[in-house]
mmCIF file of C-alpha atoms in Angstrom:
data_model
loop_
_atom_site.group_PDB
_atom_site.id
_atom_site.type_symbol
_atom_site.label_atom_id
_atom_site.label_comp_id
_atom_site.label_asym_id
_atom_site.label_seq_id
_atom_site.Cartn_x
_atom_site.Cartn_y
_atom_site.Cartn_z
ATOM 1 C CA MET A 127 74.872 -44.888 -89.666
ATOM 2 C CA THR A 128 77.520 -47.610 -89.892
ATOM 3 C CA THR A 129 80.635 -47.085 -91.987
ATOM 4 C CA GLN A 130 82.929 -49.811 -93.225
ATOM 5 C CA THR A 131 86.083 -50.057 -95.281
ATOM 6 C CA GLU A 132 87.115 -53.069 -97.308
ATOM 7 C CA PRO A 133 90.328 -55.138 -97.066
ATOM 8 C CA VAL A 134 93.344 -53.413 -98.622
ATOM 9 C CA THR A 135 95.517 -56.401 -99.589
ATOM 10 C CA ALA A 136 95.210 -60.153 -99.841
ATOM 11 C CA THR A 137 97.911 -60.794 -97.239
ATOM 12 C CA ALA A 138 97.230 -58.141 -94.614
ATOM 13 C CA SER A 139 93.579 -57.188 -94.816
ATOM 14 C CA ILE A 140 92.314 -54.312 -92.706
ATOM 15 C CA ALA A 141 88.733 -53.186 -92.240
ATOM 16 C CA THR A 142 87.100 -50.669 -89.931
ATOM 17 C CA SER A 143 83.558 -50.350 -88.725
ATOM 18 C CA ALA A 144 81.893 -47.559 -86.746
ATOM 19 C CA LYS A 145 78.416 -46.578 -85.602
ATOM 20 C CA ASP A 146 77.253 -43.023 -85.006
ATOM 21 C CA GLY A 147 78.915 -41.601 -81.924
ATOM 22 C CA THR A 148 81.338 -44.479 -81.388
ATOM 23 C CA ALA A 149 85.006 -44.890 -82.140
ATOM 24 C CA PRO A 150 85.799 -47.068 -85.156
ATOM 25 C CA THR A 151 86.861 -50.668 -84.556
ATOM 26 C CA SER A 152 89.653 -52.051 -86.738
ATOM 27 C CA TYR A 153 89.850 -55.664 -87.891
ATOM 28 C CA GLU A 154 92.837 -57.441 -89.453
ATOM 29 C CA TRP A 155 93.226 -60.839 -91.144
ATOM 30 C CA ASP A 156 96.268 -62.870 -92.147
ATOM 31 C CA ALA A 157 96.871 -64.377 -95.594
ATOM 32 C CA ALA A 158 94.971 -67.547 -94.590
ATOM 33 C CA GLY A 159 91.852 -65.560 -93.707
ATOM 34 C CA ASN A 160 92.224 -65.836 -89.926
ATOM 35 C CA ARG A 161 91.091 -62.724 -88.065
ATOM 36 C CA THR A 162 94.195 -61.680 -86.134
ATOM 37 C CA LYS A 163 92.880 -58.463 -84.597
ATOM 38 C CA ALA A 164 89.490 -57.096 -83.569
ATOM 39 C CA GLY A 165 89.833 -53.742 -81.863
ATOM 40 C CA ALA A 166 92.302 -54.273 -79.010
ATOM 41 C CA THR A 167 91.965 -58.075 -79.067
ATOM 42 C CA THR A 168 94.585 -60.080 -80.955
ATOM 43 C CA ALA A 169 94.747 -63.741 -81.918
ATOM 44 C CA THR A 170 97.460 -66.082 -83.187
ATOM 45 C CA PHE A 171 97.214 -69.297 -85.193
ATOM 46 C CA ASP A 172 99.503 -72.253 -85.864
ATOM 47 C CA ALA A 173 100.606 -73.488 -89.307
ATOM 48 C CA ARG A 174 97.351 -75.470 -89.637
ATOM 49 C CA ASP A 175 95.234 -72.371 -88.887
ATOM 50 C CA ARG A 176 94.256 -73.618 -85.436
ATOM 51 C CA PRO A 177 93.800 -70.853 -82.847
ATOM 52 C CA LEU A 178 96.631 -70.635 -80.328
ATOM 53 C CA THR A 179 95.940 -67.450 -78.388
ATOM 54 C CA GLU A 180 93.342 -64.737 -78.101
ATOM 55 C CA GLY A 181 93.724 -61.812 -75.768
ATOM 56 C CA SER A 182 94.129 -58.081 -75.407
ATOM 57 C CA CYS A 183 96.963 -56.017 -76.839
#
């Protein structure tokens, strides 16, 4: 079974997803809708929403 939670705010959305027997993975988005975190991987964007970096925490 997969569980999911929905975004909590418009500016700092957080969601989690998990499958049976696995640890949940958290996802975060910024106000522009860019995914800034997926599990331990983070990403940054410039003022025009272009990706600048993506890497591990």
